[in-house]
């Protein structure tokens, strides 16, 4: 195949994948929502969850987005250094977003600062947002697509504390984010917590945290224990689905961390809503692909 045909094939696949990923939730999220519905004992919470599932059923049936806010597109890429088509990835992803905006359709959400005009196709300055990780010696390309809606972005925060504030500042930041705007972000949430040394690395880690599969744990026992305690604590707030009274404000709390400066504790909190449209697709060197987390789905 020529380079242009390869790029076209990749673009078409990604356009279709965006259609799937904003229509259907990944299996782990869907199963968690079912589990949390069963754990609710109030009639109103059952009604809210049933409305969620009915919405998801209709979205799949009609092939339409499962939330009207299809957000801005983020791509988190793990690129093997020997994957042969790295050059065409960014331009093809931009084109796939343009096409999906028309074909799915995605809501036109993208406004450039200083122009204050909707671009109309969900591309814009540094948008879609693309983040690269290099995998030394690898031959594959893994792309996680995320639809970042406004409601679930609003509770996000990042702050640097003094060591004298202690690790209690981490807990305070998480509870403040969820109890403040988190209740408006269509709970149950997945809360990503980034622990680092300044605002920027903590913010990036918080994003990577909530993109992790449900059921995964921080690799350090202390981190895993903090995830468990934060999840348990948030689920004792009496907040349930849609911010109404209930038993589960969150599906999970995930923490990602890097070493910190001796003199700083940086904490970022990022929240994802019940409509957690996080999709993973893996490409081999021959551009064949595999969908991860959507049982039975084909593009
Ligand atoms: S918070 Fe999530 S489910 Fe609620 S409107 Fe925003 S994108 Fe949709």
mmCIF file of C-alpha atoms and ligand atoms in Angstrom:
data_model
loop_
_atom_site.group_PDB
_atom_site.id
_atom_site.type_symbol
_atom_site.label_atom_id
_atom_site.label_comp_id
_atom_site.label_asym_id
_atom_site.label_seq_id
_atom_site.Cartn_x
_atom_site.Cartn_y
_atom_site.Cartn_z
ATOM 1 C CA UNK A 1 0.000 0.000 0.000
ATOM 2 C CA UNK A 2 1.116 3.567 -0.606
ATOM 3 C CA UNK A 3 1.567 5.902 2.354
ATOM 4 C CA UNK A 4 -1.650 7.753 1.543
ATOM 5 C CA UNK A 5 -3.629 4.511 1.412
ATOM 6 C CA UNK A 6 -2.170 3.398 4.717
ATOM 7 C CA UNK A 7 -3.111 6.717 6.317
ATOM 8 C CA UNK A 8 -6.627 6.488 4.845
ATOM 9 C CA UNK A 9 -7.115 2.963 6.166
ATOM 10 C CA UNK A 10 -5.943 4.009 9.643
ATOM 11 C CA UNK A 11 -8.195 7.094 9.575
ATOM 12 C CA UNK A 12 -11.251 5.074 8.576
ATOM 13 C CA UNK A 13 -10.609 2.573 11.374
ATOM 14 C CA UNK A 14 -10.226 5.351 13.940
ATOM 15 C CA UNK A 15 -13.367 7.125 12.749
ATOM 16 C CA UNK A 16 -15.335 3.900 13.244
ATOM 17 C CA UNK A 17 -13.666 3.325 16.593
ATOM 18 C CA UNK A 18 -14.696 6.789 17.796
ATOM 19 C CA UNK A 19 -18.261 5.903 16.838
ATOM 20 C CA UNK A 20 -18.101 2.753 18.957
ATOM 21 C CA UNK A 21 -16.359 4.365 21.923
ATOM 22 C CA UNK A 22 -18.859 7.189 22.334
ATOM 23 C CA UNK A 23 -21.845 4.895 21.845
ATOM 24 C CA UNK A 24 -20.923 2.020 24.138
ATOM 25 C CA UNK A 25 -19.228 2.022 27.540
ATOM 26 C CA UNK A 26 -16.287 -0.325 28.039
ATOM 27 C CA UNK A 27 -17.318 -3.639 29.602
ATOM 28 C CA UNK A 28 -15.585 -3.042 32.944
ATOM 29 C CA UNK A 29 -17.488 0.229 33.452
ATOM 30 C CA UNK A 30 -20.808 -1.299 32.439
ATOM 31 C CA UNK A 31 -20.333 -4.227 34.827
ATOM 32 C CA UNK A 32 -19.375 -1.886 37.667
ATOM 33 C CA UNK A 33 -22.520 0.169 37.140
ATOM 34 C CA UNK A 34 -24.585 -3.016 37.338
ATOM 35 C CA UNK A 35 -22.836 -3.963 40.578
ATOM 36 C CA UNK A 36 -23.464 -0.527 42.092
ATOM 37 C CA UNK A 37 -27.125 -0.607 41.123
ATOM 38 C CA UNK A 38 -27.505 -3.839 43.083
ATOM 39 C CA UNK A 39 -25.761 -2.260 46.070
ATOM 40 C CA UNK A 40 -28.311 0.561 46.241
ATOM 41 C CA UNK A 41 -31.276 0.071 48.541
ATOM 42 C CA UNK A 42 -33.314 3.194 47.742
ATOM 43 C CA UNK A 43 -36.047 3.143 45.104
ATOM 44 C CA UNK A 44 -34.929 6.475 43.603
ATOM 45 C CA UNK A 45 -31.396 5.214 43.008
ATOM 46 C CA UNK A 46 -32.762 2.133 41.232
ATOM 47 C CA UNK A 47 -34.772 4.466 38.985
ATOM 48 C CA UNK A 48 -31.682 6.534 38.149
ATOM 49 C CA UNK A 49 -29.585 3.462 37.333
ATOM 50 C CA UNK A 50 -32.396 2.008 35.252
ATOM 51 C CA UNK A 51 -32.514 5.295 33.318
ATOM 52 C CA UNK A 52 -28.755 5.012 32.748
ATOM 53 C CA UNK A 53 -29.102 1.474 31.410
ATOM 54 C CA UNK A 54 -32.077 2.351 29.248
ATOM 55 C CA UNK A 55 -30.099 5.272 27.826
ATOM 56 C CA UNK A 56 -27.163 2.965 27.081
ATOM 57 C CA UNK A 57 -29.449 0.392 25.492
ATOM 58 C CA UNK A 58 -31.032 2.987 23.216
ATOM 59 C CA UNK A 59 -27.663 4.462 22.318
ATOM 60 C CA UNK A 60 -26.436 1.038 21.189
ATOM 61 C CA UNK A 61 -29.670 0.311 19.328
ATOM 62 C CA UNK A 62 -29.676 3.626 17.481
ATOM 63 C CA UNK A 63 -25.916 3.898 17.093
ATOM 64 C CA UNK A 64 -25.938 7.287 18.772
ATOM 65 C CA UNK A 65 -23.704 8.812 21.489
ATOM 66 C CA UNK A 66 -24.682 7.719 24.996
ATOM 67 C CA UNK A 67 -24.374 11.319 26.230
ATOM 68 C CA UNK A 68 -25.091 14.503 24.337
ATOM 69 C CA UNK A 69 -21.810 15.980 25.563
ATOM 70 C CA UNK A 70 -19.328 14.072 23.452
ATOM 71 C CA UNK A 71 -16.634 16.292 24.881
ATOM 72 C CA UNK A 72 -13.252 17.050 23.430
ATOM 73 C CA UNK A 73 -11.172 14.190 22.125
ATOM 74 C CA UNK A 74 -8.101 13.086 24.038
ATOM 75 C CA UNK A 75 -5.754 10.384 22.797
ATOM 76 C CA UNK A 76 -3.235 8.664 25.045
ATOM 77 C CA UNK A 77 -0.826 6.712 22.882
ATOM 78 C CA UNK A 78 1.713 4.024 23.722
ATOM 79 C CA UNK A 79 3.948 3.786 20.683
ATOM 80 C CA UNK A 80 6.450 1.040 20.091
ATOM 81 C CA UNK A 81 9.649 2.471 18.657
ATOM 82 C CA UNK A 82 9.519 0.042 15.741
ATOM 83 C CA UNK A 83 5.882 0.724 14.816
ATOM 84 C CA UNK A 84 6.343 1.727 11.180
ATOM 85 C CA UNK A 85 3.704 4.425 10.705
ATOM 86 C CA UNK A 86 4.301 6.902 13.505
ATOM 87 C CA UNK A 87 4.545 9.827 11.088
ATOM 88 C CA UNK A 88 0.932 9.641 10.006
ATOM 89 C CA UNK A 89 -0.676 9.075 13.406
ATOM 90 C CA UNK A 90 -1.344 12.665 14.521
ATOM 91 C CA UNK A 91 -2.668 13.954 11.209
ATOM 92 C CA UNK A 92 -4.834 10.849 10.789
ATOM 93 C CA UNK A 93 -6.306 11.221 14.281
ATOM 94 C CA UNK A 94 -7.226 14.837 13.529
ATOM 95 C CA UNK A 95 -8.915 13.757 10.318
ATOM 96 C CA UNK A 96 -10.735 10.912 12.088
ATOM 97 C CA UNK A 97 -12.110 13.419 14.615
ATOM 98 C CA UNK A 98 -13.261 15.726 11.804
ATOM 99 C CA UNK A 99 -15.041 12.866 10.043
ATOM 100 C CA UNK A 100 -16.546 11.409 13.221
ATOM 101 C CA UNK A 101 -17.967 14.831 14.092
ATOM 102 C CA UNK A 102 -20.118 14.502 10.982
ATOM 103 C CA UNK A 103 -20.707 10.758 10.796
ATOM 104 C CA UNK A 104 -21.415 9.771 14.434
ATOM 105 C CA UNK A 105 -22.240 12.688 14.971
ATOM 106 C CA UNK A 106 -20.209 14.289 17.762
ATOM 107 C CA UNK A 107 -21.368 17.560 19.271
ATOM 108 C CA UNK A 108 -19.367 20.543 18.065
ATOM 109 C CA UNK A 109 -17.643 21.539 21.284
ATOM 110 C CA UNK A 110 -14.328 23.068 20.320
ATOM 111 C CA UNK A 111 -13.557 26.774 20.674
ATOM 112 C CA UNK A 112 -10.111 28.318 20.225
ATOM 113 C CA UNK A 113 -9.063 30.812 22.854
ATOM 114 C CA UNK A 114 -8.790 34.395 21.474
ATOM 115 C CA UNK A 115 -11.149 33.677 18.577
ATOM 116 C CA UNK A 116 -14.263 32.668 20.531
ATOM 117 C CA UNK A 117 -15.694 30.864 17.553
ATOM 118 C CA UNK A 118 -16.635 27.207 17.415
ATOM 119 C CA UNK A 119 -14.361 25.451 14.926
ATOM 120 C CA UNK A 120 -17.284 23.207 13.961
ATOM 121 C CA UNK A 121 -15.308 19.990 13.560
ATOM 122 C CA UNK A 122 -13.846 19.338 17.039
ATOM 123 C CA UNK A 123 -10.335 20.129 15.928
ATOM 124 C CA UNK A 124 -8.566 23.273 17.046
ATOM 125 C CA UNK A 125 -5.459 24.555 18.704
ATOM 126 C CA UNK A 126 -3.726 21.432 20.094
ATOM 127 C CA UNK A 127 -7.027 19.601 19.777
ATOM 128 C CA UNK A 128 -7.533 16.682 19.683
ATOM 129 C CA UNK A 129 -5.226 16.475 22.679
ATOM 130 C CA UNK A 130 -2.550 13.871 22.017
ATOM 131 C CA UNK A 131 -0.202 12.463 24.612
ATOM 132 C CA UNK A 132 2.619 10.086 23.678
ATOM 133 C CA UNK A 133 4.442 7.441 25.656
ATOM 134 C CA UNK A 134 7.306 5.630 23.958
ATOM 135 C CA UNK A 135 7.647 1.858 24.376
ATOM 136 C CA UNK A 136 11.303 0.986 23.692
ATOM 137 C CA UNK A 137 11.633 -1.931 21.283
ATOM 138 C CA UNK A 138 7.864 -2.322 20.888
ATOM 139 C CA UNK A 139 6.207 -2.844 17.533
ATOM 140 C CA UNK A 140 2.597 -2.007 18.377
ATOM 141 C CA UNK A 141 0.559 1.148 18.734
ATOM 142 C CA UNK A 142 -1.993 1.362 21.536
ATOM 143 C CA UNK A 143 -4.443 4.250 21.511
ATOM 144 C CA UNK A 144 -6.755 5.124 24.359
ATOM 145 C CA UNK A 145 -9.436 7.545 23.236
ATOM 146 C CA UNK A 146 -11.277 9.573 25.834
ATOM 147 C CA UNK A 147 -14.280 11.835 25.369
ATOM 148 C CA UNK A 148 -13.787 14.636 27.882
ATOM 149 C CA UNK A 149 -17.182 16.136 28.618
ATOM 150 C CA UNK A 150 -17.496 19.451 30.429
ATOM 151 C CA UNK A 151 -19.357 18.282 33.515
ATOM 152 C CA UNK A 152 -16.732 15.745 34.437
ATOM 153 C CA UNK A 153 -13.845 18.150 33.719
ATOM 154 C CA UNK A 154 -15.234 20.917 35.943
ATOM 155 C CA UNK A 155 -14.351 19.350 39.326
ATOM 156 C CA UNK A 156 -10.698 18.929 38.259
ATOM 157 C CA UNK A 157 -8.033 20.673 40.314
ATOM 158 C CA UNK A 158 -4.290 20.657 40.857
ATOM 159 C CA UNK A 159 -2.415 22.196 43.746
ATOM 160 C CA UNK A 160 1.000 22.119 45.370
ATOM 161 C CA UNK A 161 1.173 21.828 49.155
ATOM 162 C CA UNK A 162 3.970 22.292 51.661
ATOM 163 C CA UNK A 163 5.232 19.160 53.396
ATOM 164 C CA UNK A 164 3.925 20.620 56.642
ATOM 165 C CA UNK A 165 0.406 20.238 55.178
ATOM 166 C CA UNK A 166 1.080 16.512 55.255
ATOM 167 C CA UNK A 167 -0.540 13.706 53.304
ATOM 168 C CA UNK A 168 -3.854 14.834 54.791
ATOM 169 C CA UNK A 169 -3.845 17.433 51.997
ATOM 170 C CA UNK A 170 -4.268 14.583 49.505
ATOM 171 C CA UNK A 171 -7.379 13.332 51.249
ATOM 172 C CA UNK A 172 -8.775 16.837 51.646
ATOM 173 C CA UNK A 173 -8.268 17.595 47.940
ATOM 174 C CA UNK A 174 -10.095 14.451 46.859
ATOM 175 C CA UNK A 175 -13.051 14.977 49.181
ATOM 176 C CA UNK A 176 -13.312 18.676 48.255
ATOM 177 C CA UNK A 177 -13.386 17.884 44.531
ATOM 178 C CA UNK A 178 -16.088 15.241 44.855
ATOM 179 C CA UNK A 179 -18.249 17.086 47.390
ATOM 180 C CA UNK A 180 -17.995 20.358 45.459
ATOM 181 C CA UNK A 181 -18.571 20.093 41.690
ATOM 182 C CA UNK A 182 -18.240 16.303 41.612
ATOM 183 C CA UNK A 183 -21.877 15.897 42.584
ATOM 184 C CA UNK A 184 -22.841 17.666 39.323
ATOM 185 C CA UNK A 185 -20.636 15.425 37.199
ATOM 186 C CA UNK A 186 -23.110 12.561 36.851
ATOM 187 C CA UNK A 187 -21.882 10.174 39.571
ATOM 188 C CA UNK A 188 -20.886 7.456 40.192
ATOM 189 C CA UNK A 189 -17.462 8.858 39.333
ATOM 190 C CA UNK A 190 -14.058 7.400 38.664
ATOM 191 C CA UNK A 191 -11.662 9.653 40.527
ATOM 192 C CA UNK A 192 -8.119 9.963 39.233
ATOM 193 C CA UNK A 193 -5.560 11.243 41.714
ATOM 194 C CA UNK A 194 -2.110 12.318 40.589
ATOM 195 C CA UNK A 195 0.636 12.681 43.184
ATOM 196 C CA UNK A 196 3.792 14.411 42.046
ATOM 197 C CA UNK A 197 6.030 17.383 42.668
ATOM 198 C CA UNK A 198 4.347 20.186 40.677
ATOM 199 C CA UNK A 199 1.003 20.973 39.107
ATOM 200 C CA UNK A 200 1.802 19.698 35.647
ATOM 201 C CA UNK A 201 3.092 16.253 36.456
ATOM 202 C CA UNK A 202 0.390 15.697 39.073
ATOM 203 C CA UNK A 203 -2.310 16.707 36.548
ATOM 204 C CA UNK A 204 -1.028 14.339 33.886
ATOM 205 C CA UNK A 205 -0.824 11.493 36.395
ATOM 206 C CA UNK A 206 -4.372 12.130 37.575
ATOM 207 C CA UNK A 207 -5.563 11.706 34.010
ATOM 208 C CA UNK A 208 -3.628 8.490 33.516
ATOM 209 C CA UNK A 209 -5.064 7.269 36.814
ATOM 210 C CA UNK A 210 -8.684 7.389 35.760
ATOM 211 C CA UNK A 211 -7.928 5.828 32.399
ATOM 212 C CA UNK A 212 -6.767 2.652 34.135
ATOM 213 C CA UNK A 213 -9.077 -0.355 33.983
ATOM 214 C CA UNK A 214 -11.449 -0.761 36.902
ATOM 215 C CA UNK A 215 -10.134 -3.339 39.314
ATOM 216 C CA UNK A 216 -6.499 -2.344 38.799
ATOM 217 C CA UNK A 217 -4.496 -1.225 41.828
ATOM 218 C CA UNK A 218 -1.600 1.121 42.504
ATOM 219 C CA UNK A 219 1.581 -1.018 42.405
ATOM 220 C CA UNK A 220 2.737 0.063 45.875
ATOM 221 C CA UNK A 221 0.802 -1.447 48.807
ATOM 222 C CA UNK A 222 0.593 2.022 50.402
ATOM 223 C CA UNK A 223 -0.890 3.494 47.234
ATOM 224 C CA UNK A 224 -3.328 0.605 46.868
ATOM 225 C CA UNK A 225 -4.411 1.040 50.491
ATOM 226 C CA UNK A 226 -4.984 4.774 50.003
ATOM 227 C CA UNK A 227 -7.088 4.013 46.910
ATOM 228 C CA UNK A 228 -9.152 1.573 48.964
ATOM 229 C CA UNK A 229 -9.622 3.978 51.860
ATOM 230 C CA UNK A 230 -10.537 6.937 49.625
ATOM 231 C CA UNK A 231 -13.056 4.824 47.727
ATOM 232 C CA UNK A 232 -14.603 3.603 50.976
ATOM 233 C CA UNK A 233 -14.654 7.090 52.481
ATOM 234 C CA UNK A 234 -16.230 8.757 49.466
ATOM 235 C CA UNK A 235 -18.877 6.066 49.365
ATOM 236 C CA UNK A 236 -19.867 6.935 52.924
ATOM 237 C CA UNK A 237 -20.812 10.511 51.961
ATOM 238 C CA UNK A 238 -24.378 9.498 51.176
ATOM 239 C CA UNK A 239 -24.055 10.599 47.534
ATOM 240 C CA UNK A 240 -25.314 8.314 44.802
ATOM 241 C CA UNK A 241 -26.007 8.322 41.078
ATOM 242 C CA UNK A 242 -26.740 11.793 39.654
ATOM 243 C CA UNK A 243 -25.661 13.368 42.947
ATOM 244 C CA UNK A 244 -28.846 12.243 44.696
ATOM 245 C CA UNK A 245 -28.857 10.413 48.007
ATOM 246 C CA UNK A 246 -27.310 6.988 47.648
ATOM 247 C CA UNK A 247 -24.576 4.563 48.609
ATOM 248 C CA UNK A 248 -21.939 4.983 45.895
ATOM 249 C CA UNK A 249 -20.533 8.345 44.887
ATOM 250 C CA UNK A 250 -17.673 6.623 43.087
ATOM 251 C CA UNK A 251 -16.913 3.524 41.092
ATOM 252 C CA UNK A 252 -13.275 3.744 42.156
ATOM 253 C CA UNK A 253 -10.402 6.004 43.130
ATOM 254 C CA UNK A 254 -7.200 5.403 41.174
ATOM 255 C CA UNK A 255 -3.855 6.921 42.125
ATOM 256 C CA UNK A 256 -0.803 7.380 39.924
ATOM 257 C CA UNK A 257 2.337 8.809 41.475
ATOM 258 C CA UNK A 258 5.849 9.972 40.812
ATOM 259 C CA UNK A 259 8.552 10.820 43.324
ATOM 260 C CA UNK A 260 8.149 14.264 44.876
ATOM 261 C CA UNK A 261 10.541 17.052 45.747
ATOM 262 C CA UNK A 262 11.466 17.008 49.428
ATOM 263 C CA UNK A 263 9.704 20.342 49.816
ATOM 264 C CA UNK A 264 6.462 19.814 47.832
ATOM 265 C CA UNK A 265 3.407 17.592 47.795
ATOM 266 C CA UNK A 266 1.532 18.101 44.517
ATOM 267 C CA UNK A 267 -1.989 16.723 44.234
ATOM 268 C CA UNK A 268 -4.252 16.725 41.198
ATOM 269 C CA UNK A 269 -7.781 15.363 41.088
ATOM 270 C CA UNK A 270 -9.566 14.526 37.850
ATOM 271 C CA UNK A 271 -13.050 13.066 37.729
ATOM 272 C CA UNK A 272 -14.775 10.890 35.154
ATOM 273 C CA UNK A 273 -18.529 10.429 35.069
ATOM 274 C CA UNK A 274 -20.735 7.355 34.791
ATOM 275 C CA UNK A 275 -20.581 7.742 30.976
ATOM 276 C CA UNK A 276 -16.868 6.945 31.061
ATOM 277 C CA UNK A 277 -16.149 6.834 27.363
ATOM 278 C CA UNK A 278 -12.631 5.450 27.454
ATOM 279 C CA UNK A 279 -11.807 3.152 24.580
ATOM 280 C CA UNK A 280 -8.672 1.162 23.854
ATOM 281 C CA UNK A 281 -7.620 -0.010 20.405
ATOM 282 C CA UNK A 282 -4.347 -1.768 19.603
ATOM 283 C CA UNK A 283 -2.680 -1.799 16.187
ATOM 284 C CA UNK A 284 -0.063 -4.268 14.983
ATOM 285 C CA UNK A 285 2.663 -3.411 12.514
ATOM 286 C CA UNK A 286 0.455 -4.565 9.641
ATOM 287 C CA UNK A 287 -2.295 -2.199 10.910
ATOM 288 C CA UNK A 288 -4.555 -5.057 11.917
ATOM 289 C CA UNK A 289 -6.344 -4.029 15.095
ATOM 290 C CA UNK A 290 -7.780 -5.458 18.265
ATOM 291 C CA UNK A 291 -10.463 -3.868 20.442
ATOM 292 C CA UNK A 292 -9.844 -4.158 24.161
ATOM 293 C CA UNK A 293 -12.791 -4.142 26.545
ATOM 294 C CA UNK A 294 -15.738 -4.349 24.125
ATOM 295 C CA UNK A 295 -16.761 -7.981 24.069
ATOM 296 C CA UNK A 296 -18.162 -9.047 20.702
ATOM 297 C CA UNK A 297 -17.675 -5.651 19.039
ATOM 298 C CA UNK A 298 -16.305 -5.288 15.530
ATOM 299 C CA UNK A 299 -15.677 -2.119 13.544
HETATM 300 S S1 LIG B 1 -20.901 14.576 33.259
HETATM 301 FE FE1 LIG B 1 -20.683 12.874 31.773
HETATM 302 S S2 LIG B 1 -22.744 11.919 31.603
HETATM 303 FE FE2 LIG B 1 -22.965 13.943 32.608
HETATM 304 S S3 LIG B 1 -23.463 15.346 30.912
HETATM 305 FE FE3 LIG B 1 -21.239 15.449 31.223
HETATM 306 S S4 LIG B 1 -20.344 13.921 29.817
HETATM 307 FE FE4 LIG B 1 -22.546 13.494 29.996
#
